RNA sequence: GCCCCCAUAGCCCAAUUGGCAGAGGCGGAAGACUUAAAAUCUUUUCAGUGUCGGUUCGAGUCCGACUGGGGGUACCA
């Protein structure tokens, strides 16, 4: 075993079989009495081999998992695959193979890479979301949601890819309005789809973010809050001439109610159709044209805020609830059908969009707020300037509100509306319900049956006891997107006969969004082979929630929001006793090349497999950990894997050179080196818990350097302090470089595995300094550094400072105003004049 | 447009949370070893913290304004 030089290949081959035989990271079901930590990395999607992004995220997750083991915790650190989804299906279409084949062969490749990379996973808990044993519980979850009214079907406008002929999720539509896959301009199409009622949970999803403050990245919390988009204001009811029902609109500015001069309805809202129905033919035609035209509009055109306002008059008038005036009702696509009530009251004087519209169509503009400029000067009339007065001010032209400030008027206005029964206080969220159905093959079948014949139009859930509804084989199915799910064509699969009535029912042909799969997988890891339930609530009580989640910020909104939602639903159902799934979260940065994102087309790919092969797992992991703060992007041009390998070799040689025996009494060792070791033992836990992995590596380098110096200097290889340091280095290094650390541990005469070694407590007596170095400042500049006994009092320090000749020189003939003593750091002398 | 983050040496990054700006690495230079090179080892080099102002005995750190860079989001009423 005693090699003379460090060779990562030899070491990897030596230890991998040992670990695989011992399975040190398998969590046993028996209680141990130790505290628990659930450390989770976002599970990978199996598209090809692992890449550098995986290497980074799993490196950080593994540092934390290994760290908590050294601290005496039982650590659950599982791995699985998010293995349903479009890429498998696209590959299947392109190459004519089964999506299963593509998926599971990629998983095997990733498993093999992980094996060498050696994260400390519990490999007995592996799950794949595309296994029937997993998605069976997706279906269970769906049915539970359905029972509670949280899963429902509705007609609505969805994103439609006119090339691939499929519905797209919002996240599959790029910012420029094109499909991320086909590149085609996405259009809107009205379809019946399944939704999860996440909007019911909007307030809780927002409020509970406060609990995560300081534990999740502020950026993610901000993005979540933004996405939920709570707005407070009022609902105002408008009567429409010749229309029975009052029309509610939402506004955040009830203070400007007296300035409302027209109404606007979203052209694609049902309300617009209803209102125009009774109008004359010319109006109906104009509206139909307008609707068709705005439907054709691509997202990019529609989202361009600078574009000219367009719209058509609906031939109707509403009655202003306060003034009683007739105000015209228009349809315009700057109003969104699915926000608020799909209709607004327009206050052109105080809203830029309304003003633009009013100016375009020559509608009245009434100013109701006296808004002043920064200097208190009068601002130009919006009708002339074209600039709406959106700031704060004093109400005018508003009987009952005149003279009030904006905030006062908001409250007063709501009160008035409520008294008159023409409105009320209201809250609206930007968050929409979650569209979960997909017209695709490679996903979880939706466990619903649709009636035929006399049951036409009826739906019934699949009996829980018959789950899973397994996906039929893909052979014989045309997986190409056609606009309807390929499963509908699997006639034999889709047709179900009711054993009692003999009636024919058809399976819902859609599959679930893969975000459903990933919204609860962390629960399945708790009891992954349980065939009686989705997860064991007792295990959830023991391990949950996830203590540490690690993954990319690209999931800051959707995956995390959906997971938080499902967790709250499971809480409401009584399966778990917590409402937030992930207590702490770390988002790793990206791995870049020369400041740019790596991509095949740019040809600047740093391949994980290549790096692993040429430098080994340890050097790669140390490089990623050392490159900088984990949240920051890493530019591969700035790092040196060779440098990391050099450090590992240096550390390894320290252990090799130790000549004392295991178990030697450390207290007789060199005091200087021992101090360094114990300072390190005391400092590193804080650093790891603060995610300062780069600093920990730097400290380890420093410790290796001082130990090397001690060995080569007067201390020598046999000094117990050298062994103590080498053992500490091996133990701490095991978080970053498990192979090298294990080899060091073995050279130091210990049994495998160092991963289960416990963190030695730092000896407090070695941490106290008996001398302190106190800087003396005069007028903010350091003039002397005093060496004082640690027991020195403030008065001693002040006296010593004033006695210093260089301090006296600095003071000169100036008068001393104040002397501030902050031991053990500094004495600060403030002078006058 | 709105919201958030960042700015320290040629480069990547530290700085006990308001107390002497430097821990570590990369790169550069010199030297040792070598026939030579690589590898290895030793020594060494380098900024006053983006700009302006404020608070303070004292500011990289706190506050304000600005500049530059990055990210998120946007007819959301």
mmCIF file with all atom_site columns, C-alpha atoms (C1' of nucleotides) in Angstrom, chain A residues 223 231 250-252 302 307 309 334-336 339 344 353 430 432 626-627 629 638 646 650 653 692 694 698-699 701-702 777 782 818 820 822 825-826 828, chain B residues 2-6 11-17 19-21 23-27 39-43 56-59 70-77:
data_model
loop_
_atom_site.group_PDB
_atom_site.id
_atom_site.type_symbol
_atom_site.label_atom_id
_atom_site.label_alt_id
_atom_site.label_comp_id
_atom_site.label_asym_id
_atom_site.label_entity_id
_atom_site.label_seq_id
_atom_site.pdbx_PDB_ins_code
_atom_site.Cartn_x
_atom_site.Cartn_y
_atom_site.Cartn_z
_atom_site.occupancy
_atom_site.B_iso_or_equiv
_atom_site.pdbx_formal_charge
_atom_site.auth_seq_id
_atom_site.auth_comp_id
_atom_site.auth_asym_id
_atom_site.auth_atom_id
_atom_site.pdbx_PDB_model_num
ATOM 1  C CA    . UNK A 1 223 ? -38.508 35.800 -7.477  1.00 0.00 ? 223 UNK A CA    1
ATOM 2  C CA    . UNK A 1 231 ? -51.861 43.169 -5.330  1.00 0.00 ? 231 UNK A CA    1
ATOM 3  C CA    . UNK A 1 250 ? -60.110 44.920 -10.018 1.00 0.00 ? 250 UNK A CA    1
ATOM 4  C CA    . UNK A 1 251 ? -58.131 48.049 -9.341  1.00 0.00 ? 251 UNK A CA    1
ATOM 5  C CA    . UNK A 1 252 ? -55.246 48.941 -7.085  1.00 0.00 ? 252 UNK A CA    1
ATOM 6  C CA    . UNK A 1 302 ? -48.136 41.388 -27.755 1.00 0.00 ? 302 UNK A CA    1
ATOM 7  C CA    . UNK A 1 307 ? -46.683 49.143 -29.336 1.00 0.00 ? 307 UNK A CA    1
ATOM 8  C CA    . UNK A 1 309 ? -52.818 50.646 -28.386 1.00 0.00 ? 309 UNK A CA    1
ATOM 9  C CA    . UNK A 1 334 ? -53.740 45.440 -23.354 1.00 0.00 ? 334 UNK A CA    1
ATOM 10 C CA    . UNK A 1 335 ? -56.115 43.965 -20.836 1.00 0.00 ? 335 UNK A CA    1
ATOM 11 C CA    . UNK A 1 336 ? -55.382 40.344 -19.998 1.00 0.00 ? 336 UNK A CA    1
ATOM 12 C CA    . UNK A 1 339 ? -55.694 38.517 -14.596 1.00 0.00 ? 339 UNK A CA    1
ATOM 13 C CA    . UNK A 1 344 ? -60.687 47.166 -16.003 1.00 0.00 ? 344 UNK A CA    1
ATOM 14 C CA    . UNK A 1 353 ? -51.741 52.498 -20.506 1.00 0.00 ? 353 UNK A CA    1
ATOM 15 C CA    . UNK A 1 430 ? -50.565 37.235 -10.514 1.00 0.00 ? 430 UNK A CA    1
ATOM 16 C CA    . UNK A 1 432 ? -52.265 31.323 -12.225 1.00 0.00 ? 432 UNK A CA    1
ATOM 17 C CA    . UNK A 1 626 ? -11.974 26.159 -4.285  1.00 0.00 ? 626 UNK A CA    1
ATOM 18 C CA    . UNK A 1 627 ? -12.961 28.249 -7.300  1.00 0.00 ? 627 UNK A CA    1
ATOM 19 C CA    . UNK A 1 629 ? -18.133 31.115 -3.288  1.00 0.00 ? 629 UNK A CA    1
ATOM 20 C CA    . UNK A 1 638 ? -9.774  31.075 -14.088 1.00 0.00 ? 638 UNK A CA    1
ATOM 21 C CA    . UNK A 1 646 ? -0.712  19.575 -6.752  1.00 0.00 ? 646 UNK A CA    1
ATOM 22 C CA    . UNK A 1 650 ? 1.202   17.757 -1.072  1.00 0.00 ? 650 UNK A CA    1
ATOM 23 C CA    . UNK A 1 653 ? 2.796   13.333 1.152   1.00 0.00 ? 653 UNK A CA    1
ATOM 24 C CA    . UNK A 1 692 ? -17.530 29.012 2.482   1.00 0.00 ? 692 UNK A CA    1
ATOM 25 C CA    . UNK A 1 694 ? -13.418 27.911 -0.954  1.00 0.00 ? 694 UNK A CA    1
ATOM 26 C CA    . UNK A 1 698 ? -7.579  27.615 1.463   1.00 0.00 ? 698 UNK A CA    1
ATOM 27 C CA    . UNK A 1 699 ? -7.277  26.849 5.178   1.00 0.00 ? 699 UNK A CA    1
ATOM 28 C CA    . UNK A 1 701 ? -3.748  24.364 2.000   1.00 0.00 ? 701 UNK A CA    1
ATOM 29 C CA    . UNK A 1 702 ? -2.345  26.572 4.700   1.00 0.00 ? 702 UNK A CA    1
ATOM 30 C CA    . UNK A 1 777 ? -4.071  54.249 15.968  1.00 0.00 ? 777 UNK A CA    1
ATOM 31 C CA    . UNK A 1 782 ? -1.711  52.790 12.840  1.00 0.00 ? 782 UNK A CA    1
ATOM 32 C CA    . UNK A 1 818 ? -10.330 60.663 23.540  1.00 0.00 ? 818 UNK A CA    1
ATOM 33 C CA    . UNK A 1 820 ? -10.781 54.275 22.833  1.00 0.00 ? 820 UNK A CA    1
ATOM 34 C CA    . UNK A 1 822 ? -11.040 47.730 22.253  1.00 0.00 ? 822 UNK A CA    1
ATOM 35 C CA    . UNK A 1 825 ? -7.766  44.567 18.784  1.00 0.00 ? 825 UNK A CA    1
ATOM 36 C CA    . UNK A 1 826 ? -6.923  48.175 19.068  1.00 0.00 ? 826 UNK A CA    1
ATOM 37 C CA    . UNK A 1 828 ? -7.479  54.399 19.106  1.00 0.00 ? 828 UNK A CA    1
ATOM 38 C "C1'" . C   B 2 2   ? -39.593 48.141 -11.893 1.00 0.00 ? 2   C   B "C1'" 1
ATOM 39 C "C1'" . C   B 2 3   ? -37.053 44.654 -8.367  1.00 0.00 ? 3   C   B "C1'" 1
ATOM 40 C "C1'" . C   B 2 4   ? -32.531 42.131 -6.722  1.00 0.00 ? 4   C   B "C1'" 1
ATOM 41 C "C1'" . C   B 2 5   ? -27.186 41.119 -6.579  1.00 0.00 ? 5   C   B "C1'" 1
ATOM 42 C "C1'" . C   B 2 6   ? -22.069 42.364 -7.417  1.00 0.00 ? 6   C   B "C1'" 1
ATOM 43 C "C1'" . C   B 2 11  ? -6.484  37.028 -12.745 1.00 0.00 ? 11  C   B "C1'" 1
ATOM 44 C "C1'" . C   B 2 12  ? -9.737  33.903 -9.225  1.00 0.00 ? 12  C   B "C1'" 1
ATOM 45 C "C1'" . C   B 2 13  ? -10.694 35.140 -4.312  1.00 0.00 ? 13  C   B "C1'" 1
ATOM 46 C "C1'" . A   B 2 14  ? -9.937  36.094 1.756   1.00 0.00 ? 14  A   B "C1'" 1
ATOM 47 C "C1'" . A   B 2 15  ? -10.540 39.738 5.550   1.00 0.00 ? 15  A   B "C1'" 1
ATOM 48 C "C1'" . U   B 2 16  ? -12.753 37.181 13.100  1.00 0.00 ? 16  U   B "C1'" 1
ATOM 49 C "C1'" . U   B 2 17  ? -19.213 41.093 10.621  1.00 0.00 ? 17  U   B "C1'" 1
ATOM 50 C "C1'" . G   B 2 19  ? -10.689 47.519 14.388  1.00 0.00 ? 19  G   B "C1'" 1
ATOM 51 C "C1'" . C   B 2 20  ? -3.229  46.699 11.325  1.00 0.00 ? 20  C   B "C1'" 1
ATOM 52 C "C1'" . A   B 2 21  ? -6.342  45.383 3.682   1.00 0.00 ? 21  A   B "C1'" 1
ATOM 53 C "C1'" . A   B 2 23  ? -5.332  33.585 4.237   1.00 0.00 ? 23  A   B "C1'" 1
ATOM 54 C "C1'" . G   B 2 24  ? -5.107  30.470 -0.243  1.00 0.00 ? 24  G   B "C1'" 1
ATOM 55 C "C1'" . G   B 2 25  ? -4.505  29.766 -5.379  1.00 0.00 ? 25  G   B "C1'" 1
ATOM 56 C "C1'" . C   B 2 26  ? -3.384  31.073 -10.642 1.00 0.00 ? 26  C   B "C1'" 1
ATOM 57 C "C1'" . G   B 2 27  ? 0.064   33.834 -13.429 1.00 0.00 ? 27  G   B "C1'" 1
ATOM 58 C "C1'" . A   B 2 39  ? 7.595   17.464 -12.252 1.00 0.00 ? 39  A   B "C1'" 1
ATOM 59 C "C1'" . U   B 2 40  ? 8.925   18.922 -7.333  1.00 0.00 ? 40  U   B "C1'" 1
ATOM 60 C "C1'" . C   B 2 41  ? 10.793  22.355 -3.711  1.00 0.00 ? 41  C   B "C1'" 1
ATOM 61 C "C1'" . U   B 2 42  ? 12.294  27.407 -1.860  1.00 0.00 ? 42  U   B "C1'" 1
ATOM 62 C "C1'" . U   B 2 43  ? 12.119  32.596 -2.167  1.00 0.00 ? 43  U   B "C1'" 1
ATOM 63 C "C1'" . U   B 2 56  ? -17.720 57.261 13.244  1.00 0.00 ? 56  U   B "C1'" 1
ATOM 64 C "C1'" . C   B 2 57  ? -12.016 57.772 17.338  1.00 0.00 ? 57  C   B "C1'" 1
ATOM 65 C "C1'" . G   B 2 58  ? -11.780 54.343 13.193  1.00 0.00 ? 58  G   B "C1'" 1
ATOM 66 C "C1'" . A   B 2 59  ? -15.283 52.300 6.940   1.00 0.00 ? 59  A   B "C1'" 1
ATOM 67 C "C1'" . G   B 2 70  ? -24.841 40.500 -13.941 1.00 0.00 ? 70  G   B "C1'" 1
ATOM 68 C "C1'" . G   B 2 71  ? -29.672 38.489 -13.048 1.00 0.00 ? 71  G   B "C1'" 1
ATOM 69 C "C1'" . G   B 2 72  ? -35.054 38.450 -12.599 1.00 0.00 ? 72  G   B "C1'" 1
ATOM 70 C "C1'" . U   B 2 73  ? -39.559 40.488 -14.386 1.00 0.00 ? 73  U   B "C1'" 1
ATOM 71 C "C1'" . A   B 2 74  ? -42.919 43.461 -17.205 1.00 0.00 ? 74  A   B "C1'" 1
ATOM 72 C "C1'" . C   B 2 75  ? -49.419 46.264 -20.979 1.00 0.00 ? 75  C   B "C1'" 1
ATOM 73 C "C1'" . C   B 2 76  ? -50.687 42.252 -13.974 1.00 0.00 ? 76  C   B "C1'" 1
ATOM 74 C "C1'" . A   B 2 77  ? -54.973 47.243 -13.876 1.00 0.00 ? 77  A   B "C1'" 1
#
